[in-house]
Amino acid sequence: MSGGSTTNQPDFAPHVVADLRRSECCLVENLLEALLRRCAVPSPPDPEAAPSRSPTTPRMPPTGGSPEGPPSPNNQGNTSESPTPLLQRCLEAVLPKCEELAPLLNKLKISGKETNRYTPLVEFLNSALFLLKDAEPSGICPASDLDVIFAVNYPRRIHWRPGLDCSPDIVLLSCSGARRCYDMSNDEWAKVSEACLAGGLMGAVGGLEWPDVLVPAEVEWNNDPILAQVPIKYETQLTNNVPQLPTNGIHSDPSEVTSRATTHDSASETTSGSIQSSKYIPSTDPSTRPNSSDDAVNPRVPSIDATALPPAKRTYVQLESNDSGSATKKQRNHERNPNQLTLRDGVVKHTGCNAAEMLHCSAGRRHALSLVIIDDNIWVWWCDRQGAIQTTGIDFFQDLPYLLVLLLAFQRFTLADWGFDVALDPSIPPRHYDPIDPTINGPNNDSNGKGMASDTPSRGKNPPARNLSHTSKQPASRVSVTAEFEVNPNLKICYNSPVLNPLHAPFCLKGRSTTSFDVTDASEAVAPEGSHSKLVAKLYWPHHNRSKEEDIIQDARDVASDLDNHLPRVAGAGHRRELSLSVAGASPHRIRASDTDNRPSRGRVLDCVGGMHEV
C-alpha cells in the first residue's frame, strides 16, 4: 500500500506520484460505455433469470480477441470497430447538438493563452450541458436533480484540510452548490452559469470545499491559436487517435526534474516550442522508456513520449508564491527556460492531488473523476482505492460527439454515481440539493434501513433527509450534521459528519486507506444522553478475499489469551461493499482486468469495524 498519514504537500506528493506512476489506461470508448451503464434505465427483472451477483456494477466491454481474455496484440490504438449499441445510441442522440456548438469552438480556438481560455471554455461546456438537458437517448435516465454546471475556479483555492489548498482551473458543481457559493439563492440555471464565467467563486459564504466539487479539471495550452479545425460534418465514429498522458516520467521533487532536464538538451529543444498537436506525437517503444516496469499500460493503447511534452504550467511552490494568479505571471511560468523543466508532469501531479483530496473529503467515498484539458484534447481520470485509470484522449474539435456523451453521463449522475456514500456521510446531500429542513427526520441510513449504502443510485427527486441535526452554527459551505450509521443489526454508531478530525487518515490514491475516527454507540437507546459508550470506527478497503479483521483478532485471542489487553475489542463490523467499476473481468470484484492491464488484480471492498477505546 502506498501513502501515509501526512499533513503537508512535500510529504504527500511523493505518495501520489508513486500511485500515478502505477496508473493504468483504457480506451475512452470503454470508459464512456461504463459511465453510460450507470445512467441506464434498469431493465425489468426476468423472473426466470438467475440473479446477478452484482447488478449495479457496470463493466467495461471486452475489447480483445475473446469475451473475457486479454486484448489482441494486433490491436493498436483506436480501432475501426463500431461503438457498442448503448454508446452508439447516445452518440446519435447528441449528434444534432454539435452544429450549434461550432461557433463556441471557433471562439475558444482564438481565445488566447492560459487564463484567457478559461471563460470561453466554461461557456462552451455549459452551453453543451444546456443543449443536452432535453436529449433522450433510448435506455438512458433523464438528467438528475443535481443539474450540474461548470465554473471557473482559478485562482482561488479549494479548502478542506489544513496544510494544503489546491486550485484546479475549472470545476464541475451541482447547481445548488454553485448557487450557495455565489450567494445566488434560487436563481435559474442560466443566470448561475453566467456567474460561473467569472473566476474565483467569491460568494458570500467564502468559496468552495472539496465535497462541493464533482469534477476538477486542469487546463493547459500548447498552441495559440488552437491548431485544430472544426469539421464540416460530425460522425459517430471516433476519428482521431489521442494517446494517454505519460506518467512514467513524473517526479515529486522539482530538483530531480531539473537535474533530469539538464541531461536532455535535445529534448529541451524539442519542447521549447509548441508541438503540432498531442495526437500527432508518435508512440515510443515501452522498452526504451525509464521505469517501464511500473507502467501498467494496455498494449492496445498508444502513449506519448514523456520527453516530447512542453513544460508544466505551475507547481505547488509557485502557487504558494503567486496567489494573485495574474495571466502575465502564469504565461511567464509556461514560457520559462525549457532547461528548467522538460517534462510536463505538473498537470498529471495536480490531477492526482485533486483526486486524492476528493477521495479523502468524504467518509467511504468510492471513486472520483478528474479531467485534463490541453488545447483541443481532453483526458478523463477515474480514481478509486485500487488506483487510477486514465483514458485515451478525445479531440473534442474533431470528435465532439464523444465529449457530449461524456457530459451527458455527468449530467445524469447521482451522488452515488459520483462516488459519495450518503449513509456514511449524510452531510453531502445538503451541499448539492436545495436546503433541507434540519427538523425533518427521514428514514434510516438507506432504503433498507441498513447503514451500508447500496451503490444503486436513487434517481429523480431530492433524497430525504437522513436523521440530520445541525450540531453547530457553521458557514453555509461547511455543512455539519450528526450521523447515525447502522454497522450491523446489533450495532449503530453516532458521529459528527463530515469527519474533520480523524484519528488516522492517509492521503493517497490507492491501498487500504484506513480511516479511524471517534464514534459513540447509538444502539444504547435507553442510556442517558452523554453516557453512550465511546468507540473507534475503522473504515478501510481490504482486498475482497482477505479474512475479516474481527476473525483475525479472535483467532489471535484463541492462540494466546495473554494478548487480550493488547488487542482491540470489536463491538461490531459490517462488510463487503464493492468498488463500483469493473473493467471486462470475469469476477465482479475485479476493477482491473484485461482492458487496462495484463496482470490480474484483486478488487477492494469497503469494511467498517467498530471497537472499544480500551485495548
Coordinates of C-alpha atoms in Angstrom, one line a residue:
M1 CA 0.0 0.0 0.0
S2 CA 1.3 3.4 -0.9
G3 CA 0.5 6.5 1.0
G4 CA 0.9 7.6 4.6
S5 CA -0.6 9.8 7.3
T6 CA 0.6 13.2 6.3
T7 CA -0.5 16.8 6.6
N8 CA 1.6 18.8 4.1
Q9 CA 2.4 18.8 0.4
P10 CA 6.1 17.9 0.5
D11 CA 5.3 14.6 2.3
F12 CA 2.1 14.0 0.4
A13 CA 3.2 14.5 -3.2
P14 CA 5.6 11.5 -3.4
H15 CA 2.9 9.1 -2.4
V16 CA 0.5 10.5 -5.0
V17 CA 3.3 10.4 -7.7
A18 CA 4.1 6.8 -6.8
D19 CA 0.5 5.9 -7.3
L20 CA 0.2 7.8 -10.6
R21 CA 3.3 6.0 -11.9
R22 CA 1.4 2.8 -11.4
S23 CA -1.8 4.1 -13.0
E24 CA -3.5 2.1 -15.8
C25 CA -5.1 3.1 -19.0
C26 CA -8.1 2.2 -21.1
L27 CA -9.7 3.4 -24.3
V28 CA -12.0 6.3 -23.8
E29 CA -14.9 4.5 -25.6
N30 CA -14.8 1.8 -22.9
L31 CA -14.9 4.2 -20.0
L32 CA -17.8 6.0 -21.7
E33 CA -19.6 2.7 -22.0
A34 CA -19.1 2.0 -18.3
L35 CA -20.3 5.5 -17.3
L36 CA -23.4 5.2 -19.5
R37 CA -24.3 2.0 -17.9
R38 CA -24.5 3.8 -14.6
C39 CA -27.1 6.1 -16.2
A40 CA -29.1 3.3 -17.9
V41 CA -32.7 2.7 -17.1
P42 CA -32.9 -0.5 -15.1
S43 CA -34.3 -3.4 -17.1
P44 CA -37.4 -5.1 -15.6
P45 CA -36.2 -8.3 -13.8
D46 CA -36.6 -11.6 -15.6
P47 CA -38.3 -13.9 -13.1
E48 CA -36.7 -16.9 -14.7
A49 CA -33.2 -15.5 -14.9
A50 CA -30.6 -16.3 -12.4
P51 CA -29.9 -13.3 -10.0
S52 CA -26.8 -11.3 -10.8
R53 CA -24.0 -11.2 -8.2
S54 CA -23.5 -7.5 -8.7
P55 CA -26.3 -5.9 -10.8
T56 CA -25.2 -2.4 -10.1
T57 CA -21.6 -2.8 -11.0
P58 CA -21.0 -1.8 -14.6
R59 CA -18.2 -3.4 -16.6
M60 CA -16.3 -2.1 -19.5
P61 CA -17.0 -4.3 -22.5
P62 CA -14.3 -6.8 -23.6
T63 CA -12.2 -5.5 -26.4
G64 CA -9.7 -8.2 -27.1
G65 CA -9.9 -11.4 -29.1
S66 CA -12.1 -13.3 -26.6
P67 CA -15.0 -12.2 -24.5
E68 CA -13.0 -12.2 -21.3
G69 CA -9.5 -12.7 -22.5
P70 CA -6.6 -10.2 -22.9
P71 CA -6.6 -7.8 -25.8
S72 CA -5.2 -9.0 -29.1
P73 CA -1.6 -7.9 -29.6
N74 CA -2.5 -6.9 -33.1
N75 CA -4.9 -4.2 -31.8
Q76 CA -3.1 -0.9 -31.6
G77 CA -4.7 2.4 -30.7
N78 CA -8.3 3.2 -31.6
T79 CA -9.8 0.6 -33.9
S80 CA -12.3 0.9 -36.6
E81 CA -14.8 -1.2 -34.6
S82 CA -18.2 0.3 -34.3
P83 CA -19.3 1.7 -30.9
T84 CA -21.3 -0.6 -28.7
P85 CA -25.1 -0.3 -29.1
L86 CA -25.5 1.8 -25.9
L87 CA -22.7 4.2 -26.8
Q88 CA -23.9 4.3 -30.4
R89 CA -27.5 5.3 -29.4
C90 CA -26.1 8.1 -27.2
L91 CA -23.7 9.3 -30.0
E92 CA -26.6 9.5 -32.4
A93 CA -28.7 11.4 -29.8
V94 CA -26.1 14.1 -29.3
L95 CA -25.0 14.4 -32.9
P96 CA -27.7 17.1 -33.8
K97 CA -26.3 19.3 -31.0
C98 CA -22.8 19.6 -32.5
E99 CA -23.7 22.2 -35.1
E100 CA -25.0 24.6 -32.5
L101 CA -21.7 24.4 -30.6
A102 CA -19.4 25.1 -33.6
P103 CA -19.3 28.9 -33.1
L104 CA -18.3 28.5 -29.5
L105 CA -15.5 26.1 -30.6
N106 CA -14.2 28.7 -33.0
K107 CA -14.4 31.3 -30.2
L108 CA -12.4 29.0 -28.0
K109 CA -9.8 28.5 -30.7
I110 CA -8.7 32.1 -30.8
S111 CA -9.4 33.0 -27.2
G112 CA -5.7 33.2 -26.3
K113 CA -3.4 31.6 -23.8
E114 CA -3.8 30.1 -20.3
T115 CA -6.3 32.1 -18.1
N116 CA -7.8 33.7 -21.2
R117 CA -9.2 30.3 -22.2
Y118 CA -11.0 29.5 -19.0
T119 CA -14.0 31.7 -19.6
P120 CA -14.7 30.6 -23.3
L121 CA -14.0 27.0 -22.3
V122 CA -16.6 27.1 -19.5
E123 CA -19.0 28.9 -21.7
F124 CA -18.7 26.2 -24.3
L125 CA -19.1 23.4 -21.7
N126 CA -22.1 24.9 -20.1
S127 CA -23.7 25.6 -23.4
A128 CA -23.2 21.9 -24.2
L129 CA -24.8 20.9 -20.9
F130 CA -27.8 23.2 -21.6
L131 CA -28.4 21.6 -25.0
L132 CA -28.1 18.1 -23.6
K133 CA -30.8 18.6 -21.0
D134 CA -33.5 17.6 -23.4
A135 CA -31.5 14.8 -25.1
E136 CA -33.3 11.5 -24.6
P137 CA -31.2 8.6 -25.8
S138 CA -33.0 5.3 -25.6
G139 CA -32.4 3.5 -22.4
I140 CA -30.8 6.4 -20.6
C141 CA -32.2 8.1 -17.5
P142 CA -33.2 11.9 -17.7
A143 CA -30.9 14.5 -16.2
S144 CA -30.6 14.3 -12.4
D145 CA -31.7 16.9 -10.0
L146 CA -28.0 17.8 -9.4
D147 CA -28.3 20.0 -12.5
V148 CA -24.5 20.1 -12.9
I149 CA -22.7 23.2 -14.1
F150 CA -19.1 24.1 -14.9
A151 CA -17.4 27.1 -13.2
V152 CA -14.1 28.9 -13.5
N153 CA -12.2 28.4 -10.2
Y154 CA -8.7 29.7 -10.7
P155 CA -7.0 31.4 -8.9
R156 CA -9.0 30.6 -5.8
R157 CA -8.0 27.6 -3.6
I158 CA -10.4 24.9 -2.6
H159 CA -10.2 24.4 1.1
W160 CA -10.7 21.3 3.2
R161 CA -7.9 20.0 5.4
P162 CA -5.1 22.2 7.0
G163 CA -1.8 22.4 5.3
L164 CA -2.7 22.2 1.6
D165 CA -5.0 24.1 -0.6
C166 CA -5.4 23.1 -4.3
S167 CA -6.5 25.3 -7.1
P168 CA -8.0 23.4 -10.1
D169 CA -8.6 25.7 -13.0
I170 CA -12.3 24.8 -13.6
V171 CA -14.7 22.7 -11.6
L172 CA -18.0 20.9 -12.1
L173 CA -20.5 21.7 -9.4
S174 CA -24.2 20.9 -8.7
C175 CA -26.4 23.9 -9.4
S176 CA -27.4 24.2 -5.8
G177 CA -23.7 24.2 -4.8
A178 CA -22.9 26.9 -7.3
R179 CA -25.9 29.0 -6.0
R180 CA -24.6 28.7 -2.5
C181 CA -21.0 29.6 -3.5
Y182 CA -22.2 32.6 -5.5
D183 CA -24.9 33.5 -2.9
M184 CA -27.5 33.5 -5.7
S185 CA -30.4 31.9 -3.8
N186 CA -32.9 30.4 -6.1
D187 CA -31.7 31.9 -9.4
E188 CA -32.2 29.9 -12.6
W189 CA -29.5 27.7 -14.1
A190 CA -28.9 30.1 -17.0
K191 CA -28.2 33.0 -14.7
V192 CA -25.9 30.9 -12.4
S193 CA -24.0 29.8 -15.5
E194 CA -23.3 33.4 -16.3
A195 CA -21.8 34.0 -12.8
C196 CA -19.7 30.8 -13.2
L197 CA -17.8 32.5 -16.1
A198 CA -16.1 34.8 -13.5
G199 CA -13.1 33.3 -11.7
G200 CA -12.6 32.8 -8.0
L201 CA -16.0 31.6 -6.8
M202 CA -16.0 34.6 -4.4
G203 CA -19.5 34.1 -2.9
A204 CA -20.7 35.5 0.4
V205 CA -20.0 32.1 2.0
G206 CA -16.3 32.1 1.3
G207 CA -15.7 29.8 -1.6
L208 CA -15.6 26.1 -2.3
E209 CA -14.7 23.0 -0.3
W210 CA -13.8 19.6 -1.8
P211 CA -17.1 17.9 -1.0
D212 CA -18.8 20.6 -3.2
V213 CA -16.7 19.6 -6.2
L214 CA -17.9 16.8 -8.6
V215 CA -15.1 17.1 -11.1
P216 CA -11.9 19.2 -11.0
A217 CA -10.2 20.0 -14.4
E218 CA -6.7 21.1 -15.1
V219 CA -6.3 23.2 -18.2
E220 CA -3.1 23.6 -20.2
W221 CA -2.2 25.2 -23.5
N222 CA 0.3 24.3 -26.3
N223 CA -0.7 26.4 -29.2
D224 CA -2.2 29.9 -29.6
P225 CA -4.4 29.8 -31.6
I226 CA -5.5 26.2 -31.2
L227 CA -4.5 24.4 -34.4
A228 CA -7.5 22.1 -34.7
Q229 CA -10.3 22.8 -37.2
V230 CA -14.0 22.4 -36.7
P231 CA -15.2 19.8 -39.2
I232 CA -18.0 20.5 -41.7
K233 CA -19.9 17.4 -40.5
Y234 CA -19.5 15.2 -37.5
E235 CA -19.8 11.4 -37.4
T236 CA -20.3 8.8 -34.7
Q237 CA -17.0 7.0 -35.4
L238 CA -14.0 8.1 -33.4
T239 CA -11.7 9.7 -35.9
N240 CA -8.5 10.8 -34.0
N241 CA -6.1 8.7 -32.0
V242 CA -5.2 10.7 -28.9
P243 CA -2.6 8.9 -26.7
Q244 CA -2.8 8.9 -22.9
L245 CA -0.6 11.3 -20.9
P246 CA 2.7 9.9 -19.8
T247 CA 3.1 9.0 -16.1
N248 CA 6.4 7.1 -16.0
G249 CA 8.5 10.3 -16.1
I250 CA 6.8 12.4 -13.4
H251 CA 8.7 13.4 -10.3
S252 CA 7.8 14.6 -6.9
D253 CA 11.0 16.6 -6.3
P254 CA 11.4 19.7 -8.6
S255 CA 15.2 19.4 -8.2
E256 CA 15.0 15.9 -9.6
V257 CA 13.2 17.2 -12.7
T258 CA 15.8 20.0 -13.1
S259 CA 18.6 17.5 -12.9
R260 CA 17.0 15.3 -15.5
A261 CA 16.3 18.3 -17.7
T262 CA 20.0 19.3 -17.9
T263 CA 20.9 15.9 -19.3
H264 CA 18.4 16.1 -22.2
D265 CA 19.3 19.2 -24.2
S266 CA 17.9 17.8 -27.3
A267 CA 14.6 17.1 -25.6
S268 CA 14.6 20.6 -24.3
E269 CA 15.0 22.0 -27.8
T270 CA 12.0 19.9 -28.9
T271 CA 9.8 21.2 -26.1
S272 CA 10.8 24.8 -26.2
G273 CA 8.4 25.4 -29.0
S274 CA 4.8 24.5 -29.5
I275 CA 4.1 20.9 -30.5
Q276 CA 1.9 20.5 -33.5
S277 CA -0.8 18.6 -31.6
S278 CA -0.8 15.9 -28.9
K279 CA -2.5 13.4 -31.2
Y280 CA 0.3 13.5 -33.7
I281 CA 3.1 12.6 -31.3
P282 CA 4.3 9.1 -32.2
S283 CA 4.2 6.3 -29.6
T284 CA 7.5 5.1 -28.2
D285 CA 8.8 1.6 -27.6
P286 CA 8.0 0.8 -24.0
S287 CA 11.3 -1.0 -23.6
T288 CA 13.1 2.3 -24.2
R289 CA 11.2 4.2 -21.5
P290 CA 12.6 4.6 -18.0
N291 CA 10.8 2.6 -15.3
S292 CA 8.7 0.8 -17.9
S293 CA 8.1 -2.0 -15.4
D294 CA 5.9 0.5 -13.4
D295 CA 3.8 1.4 -16.5
A296 CA 0.6 -0.6 -16.4
V297 CA -0.3 0.3 -19.9
N298 CA -2.6 -1.6 -22.2
P299 CA -0.7 -2.7 -25.4
R300 CA -3.7 -1.5 -27.4
V301 CA -3.4 2.0 -26.0
P302 CA -0.8 4.3 -27.6
S303 CA 1.3 6.5 -25.3
I304 CA 3.1 9.8 -25.6
D305 CA 6.9 10.1 -25.1
A306 CA 7.3 11.9 -21.8
T307 CA 10.2 14.0 -23.1
A308 CA 8.2 15.2 -26.1
L309 CA 5.9 17.4 -23.9
P310 CA 6.1 21.1 -23.1
P311 CA 6.9 22.3 -19.6
A312 CA 4.4 22.3 -16.8
K313 CA 2.2 25.2 -16.1
R314 CA 2.9 25.7 -12.4
T315 CA 3.9 23.8 -9.3
Y316 CA 2.6 24.0 -5.8
V317 CA 5.6 26.0 -4.8
Q318 CA 4.7 28.6 -7.5
L319 CA 1.1 28.6 -6.2
E320 CA 2.3 29.5 -2.7
S321 CA 4.3 32.4 -4.0
N322 CA 1.8 33.6 -6.6
D323 CA -1.7 33.9 -5.2
S324 CA -2.6 36.8 -7.4
G325 CA -2.9 34.4 -10.4
S326 CA -2.3 37.1 -13.0
A327 CA -2.3 36.0 -16.6
T328 CA 1.1 37.6 -17.1
K329 CA 2.8 35.6 -14.4
K330 CA 1.1 32.4 -15.5
Q331 CA 2.2 33.0 -19.0
R332 CA 5.7 33.6 -17.8
N333 CA 5.7 30.3 -16.0
H334 CA 4.6 28.5 -19.1
E335 CA 7.3 30.1 -21.3
R336 CA 10.2 29.9 -18.9
N337 CA 13.6 28.5 -19.8
P338 CA 12.9 24.9 -21.0
N339 CA 16.1 23.8 -19.4
Q340 CA 14.4 24.2 -16.0
L341 CA 11.8 21.6 -16.7
T342 CA 11.4 19.4 -19.8
L343 CA 8.6 17.1 -18.6
R344 CA 5.0 18.3 -18.3
D345 CA 4.4 16.3 -15.2
G346 CA 2.7 19.2 -13.4
V347 CA -0.7 18.6 -14.9
V348 CA -0.7 14.9 -14.0
K349 CA 0.5 15.6 -10.4
H350 CA -2.2 18.3 -10.0
T351 CA -4.8 15.8 -11.2
G352 CA -3.6 13.1 -8.8
C353 CA -3.5 15.5 -5.9
N354 CA -7.0 16.7 -6.7
A355 CA -8.3 13.1 -6.9
A356 CA -6.7 12.2 -3.5
E357 CA -8.3 15.2 -1.9
M358 CA -11.7 14.2 -3.3
L359 CA -11.3 10.6 -2.1
H360 CA -10.3 11.9 1.3
C361 CA -13.0 14.6 1.8
S362 CA -16.0 12.3 2.4
A363 CA -16.2 9.1 4.5
G364 CA -16.4 6.0 2.4
R365 CA -16.2 7.7 -0.9
R366 CA -15.8 5.1 -3.6
H367 CA -14.3 6.9 -6.5
A368 CA -13.6 10.3 -8.0
L369 CA -13.3 11.7 -11.6
S370 CA -10.9 14.3 -12.9
L371 CA -10.3 15.9 -16.3
V372 CA -7.2 17.2 -18.1
I373 CA -7.7 19.6 -21.0
I374 CA -4.8 20.6 -23.3
D375 CA -5.8 22.7 -26.3
D376 CA -8.4 20.6 -28.2
N377 CA -7.8 17.3 -26.3
I378 CA -9.4 16.1 -23.1
W379 CA -8.5 13.1 -20.9
V380 CA -10.6 11.5 -18.2
W381 CA -9.2 10.0 -15.0
W382 CA -11.1 7.6 -12.8
C383 CA -9.5 7.2 -9.3
D384 CA -10.5 4.8 -6.6
R385 CA -8.9 2.8 -3.9
Q386 CA -7.4 0.4 -6.4
G387 CA -5.6 3.2 -8.2
A388 CA -6.0 5.5 -11.1
I389 CA -7.3 4.7 -14.6
Q390 CA -6.5 7.2 -17.4
T391 CA -8.3 7.1 -20.7
T392 CA -7.0 7.9 -24.1
G393 CA -8.0 11.4 -25.1
I394 CA -10.8 12.9 -27.0
D395 CA -10.1 15.6 -29.7
F396 CA -13.3 17.5 -28.9
F397 CA -12.9 19.7 -32.1
Q398 CA -12.8 16.6 -34.4
D399 CA -14.8 14.2 -32.2
L400 CA -17.2 16.5 -30.4
P401 CA -20.0 13.8 -30.1
Y402 CA -17.7 11.8 -27.7
L403 CA -17.3 14.8 -25.4
L404 CA -21.0 15.4 -25.5
V405 CA -21.7 11.8 -24.5
L406 CA -19.3 12.3 -21.5
L407 CA -21.2 15.4 -20.5
L408 CA -24.5 13.6 -21.0
A409 CA -23.4 10.9 -18.5
F410 CA -22.1 13.6 -16.0
Q411 CA -25.5 15.4 -16.3
R412 CA -27.3 12.2 -15.3
F413 CA -25.1 11.1 -12.4
T414 CA -26.5 11.0 -8.9
L415 CA -24.5 11.4 -5.7
A416 CA -23.9 7.6 -5.7
D417 CA -22.5 7.8 -9.3
W418 CA -20.1 10.5 -8.1
G419 CA -18.8 8.0 -5.5
F420 CA -20.4 9.5 -2.4
D421 CA -21.8 7.2 0.3
V422 CA -24.6 9.4 1.9
A423 CA -25.2 6.7 4.5
L424 CA -21.7 7.2 5.9
D425 CA -21.6 10.9 5.1
P426 CA -25.1 12.5 5.4
S427 CA -23.6 16.0 5.1
I428 CA -23.3 15.5 1.4
P429 CA -26.9 15.9 0.2
P430 CA -27.4 19.4 1.8
R431 CA -24.4 20.6 -0.2
H432 CA -25.8 19.5 -3.6
Y433 CA -29.6 19.9 -3.3
D434 CA -31.9 22.6 -2.2
P435 CA -31.7 23.3 1.5
I436 CA -33.1 20.6 3.7
D437 CA -35.2 21.4 6.7
P438 CA -33.0 20.1 9.6
T439 CA -36.0 19.4 11.8
I440 CA -37.3 16.8 9.4
N441 CA -36.1 13.3 10.2
G442 CA -36.1 10.9 7.3
P443 CA -35.7 7.2 7.2
N444 CA -32.6 5.3 8.4
N445 CA -29.4 5.3 6.5
D446 CA -30.7 3.7 3.3
S447 CA -33.9 2.4 1.8
N448 CA -33.4 -0.9 3.5
G449 CA -32.8 0.6 6.9
K450 CA -29.2 -0.5 6.9
G451 CA -26.1 1.6 7.4
M452 CA -24.0 0.4 4.5
A453 CA -25.3 2.3 1.5
S454 CA -26.2 0.5 -1.7
D455 CA -24.4 1.5 -4.8
T456 CA -27.7 1.6 -6.6
P457 CA -28.4 5.2 -7.4
S458 CA -31.7 6.8 -6.5
R459 CA -32.7 8.9 -9.4
G460 CA -35.3 11.6 -9.6
K461 CA -36.3 13.8 -6.7
N462 CA -34.1 15.0 -4.0
P463 CA -33.3 12.3 -1.4
P464 CA -35.0 12.7 2.0
A465 CA -33.0 13.9 5.0
R466 CA -31.2 11.2 6.9
N467 CA -31.6 11.9 10.6
L468 CA -29.9 15.3 10.1
S469 CA -29.4 17.7 13.0
H470 CA -27.1 20.6 12.9
T471 CA -24.5 20.3 15.6
S472 CA -23.2 23.9 15.5
K473 CA -23.7 27.1 13.6
Q474 CA -21.4 26.8 10.6
P475 CA -20.9 28.7 7.4
A476 CA -23.3 27.5 4.7
S477 CA -20.5 25.8 2.9
R478 CA -19.3 23.9 6.0
V479 CA -22.3 21.6 6.5
S480 CA -22.1 19.8 9.7
V481 CA -24.7 17.1 10.8
T482 CA -24.9 14.3 13.3
A483 CA -24.8 10.9 11.5
E484 CA -26.3 7.6 12.7
F485 CA -24.9 4.6 10.9
E486 CA -26.0 1.0 11.3
V487 CA -22.9 -1.1 11.1
N488 CA -25.0 -4.3 11.5
P489 CA -28.3 -5.1 13.2
N490 CA -26.6 -5.2 16.6
L491 CA -24.6 -2.0 16.4
K492 CA -25.4 1.6 15.4
I493 CA -22.8 4.3 15.8
C494 CA -23.2 8.1 16.0
Y495 CA -20.6 10.7 15.0
N496 CA -20.2 14.2 13.5
S497 CA -20.3 14.3 9.7
P498 CA -18.1 15.3 7.9
V499 CA -15.3 13.7 9.9
L500 CA -13.0 16.7 10.2
N501 CA -10.6 15.4 12.8
P502 CA -9.9 11.7 12.2
L503 CA -7.6 9.8 14.4
H504 CA -5.9 8.4 11.3
A505 CA -6.5 9.2 7.6
P506 CA -3.8 8.6 5.0
F507 CA -3.7 10.7 1.8
C508 CA -3.1 8.5 -1.2
L509 CA -4.8 7.3 -4.3
K510 CA -4.8 3.5 -3.6
G511 CA -4.5 1.0 -0.9
R512 CA -6.4 0.1 2.3
S513 CA -6.7 3.8 3.0
T514 CA -7.7 3.1 6.6
T515 CA -9.6 6.0 8.3
S516 CA -10.2 5.8 12.1
F517 CA -12.4 8.3 14.0
D518 CA -14.3 8.6 17.3
V519 CA -17.9 7.5 17.5
T520 CA -20.4 6.6 20.2
D521 CA -22.6 3.6 20.4
A522 CA -26.1 4.8 19.4
S523 CA -27.6 1.3 19.9
E524 CA -27.9 2.0 23.7
A525 CA -31.3 3.6 23.3
V526 CA -32.0 3.6 27.0
A527 CA -28.7 5.2 28.0
P528 CA -28.9 8.8 29.3
E529 CA -27.6 11.4 26.9
G530 CA -23.8 11.7 27.1
S531 CA -23.3 8.3 28.6
H532 CA -23.1 6.2 25.4
S533 CA -20.0 4.0 25.1
K534 CA -17.2 5.7 23.3
L535 CA -15.8 3.6 20.4
V536 CA -13.4 4.0 17.5
A537 CA -14.7 3.2 14.0
K538 CA -12.4 2.0 11.3
L539 CA -13.2 2.3 7.6
Y540 CA -10.8 0.6 5.2
W541 CA -10.6 -1.0 1.8
P542 CA -9.1 -4.5 2.1
H543 CA -8.9 -7.0 -0.8
H544 CA -12.2 -8.7 -1.2
N545 CA -10.8 -12.2 -0.3
R546 CA -8.9 -11.0 2.8
S547 CA -10.0 -12.6 6.1
K548 CA -12.3 -10.4 8.2
E549 CA -10.5 -8.4 10.7
E550 CA -12.6 -9.3 13.7
D551 CA -12.0 -13.0 12.8
I552 CA -8.2 -12.4 12.8
I553 CA -8.4 -10.7 16.2
Q554 CA -10.5 -13.5 17.7
D555 CA -8.0 -16.1 16.3
A556 CA -5.2 -14.2 18.0
R557 CA -7.1 -14.3 21.3
D558 CA -7.7 -18.0 20.9
V559 CA -4.0 -18.7 20.3
A560 CA -2.7 -16.5 23.2
S561 CA -5.0 -15.5 25.9
D562 CA -2.4 -13.1 27.4
L563 CA -2.8 -10.9 24.3
D564 CA -6.3 -9.9 25.5
N565 CA -5.3 -6.5 26.7
H566 CA -3.2 -5.8 23.7
L567 CA -5.9 -6.3 21.1
P568 CA -9.0 -4.1 20.4
R569 CA -12.4 -5.4 21.5
V570 CA -14.6 -5.5 18.4
A571 CA -18.1 -4.2 19.1
G572 CA -19.3 -5.0 15.6
A573 CA -18.4 -5.0 11.9
G574 CA -20.1 -4.5 8.5
H575 CA -18.6 -5.8 5.3
R576 CA -18.3 -6.2 1.6
R577 CA -19.3 -3.1 -0.4
E578 CA -17.6 -3.5 -3.7
L579 CA -15.9 -0.7 -5.7
S580 CA -18.3 0.5 -8.4
L581 CA -16.4 0.0 -11.7
S582 CA -15.4 -3.3 -13.3
V583 CA -13.3 -3.5 -16.5
A584 CA -14.1 -6.5 -18.6
G585 CA -13.4 -9.1 -15.9
A586 CA -15.0 -12.4 -15.2
S587 CA -15.4 -11.5 -11.5
P588 CA -17.4 -8.5 -10.4
H589 CA -14.8 -7.9 -7.7
R590 CA -12.2 -7.0 -10.2
I591 CA -11.9 -3.4 -11.4
R592 CA -8.6 -4.1 -13.2
A593 CA -8.8 -6.7 -15.9
S594 CA -7.7 -7.3 -19.5
D595 CA -8.8 -4.0 -20.8
T596 CA -6.4 -2.0 -18.6
D597 CA -3.6 -4.4 -17.8
N598 CA -2.5 -7.9 -18.5
R599 CA -1.8 -8.7 -14.8
P600 CA -4.5 -10.0 -12.5
S601 CA -5.6 -7.6 -9.8
R602 CA -7.6 -8.2 -6.7
G603 CA -10.6 -6.0 -6.1
R604 CA -11.1 -4.0 -2.9
V605 CA -14.2 -3.7 -0.8
L606 CA -15.3 -1.3 2.0
D607 CA -15.3 -2.7 5.5
C608 CA -16.4 -0.9 8.7
V609 CA -15.3 -2.1 12.2
G610 CA -16.3 -0.6 15.5
G611 CA -14.1 -1.3 18.5
M612 CA -13.6 -0.1 22.1
H613 CA -11.1 2.6 23.0
E614 CA -9.5 0.4 25.7
V615 CA -7.0 -2.1 24.3

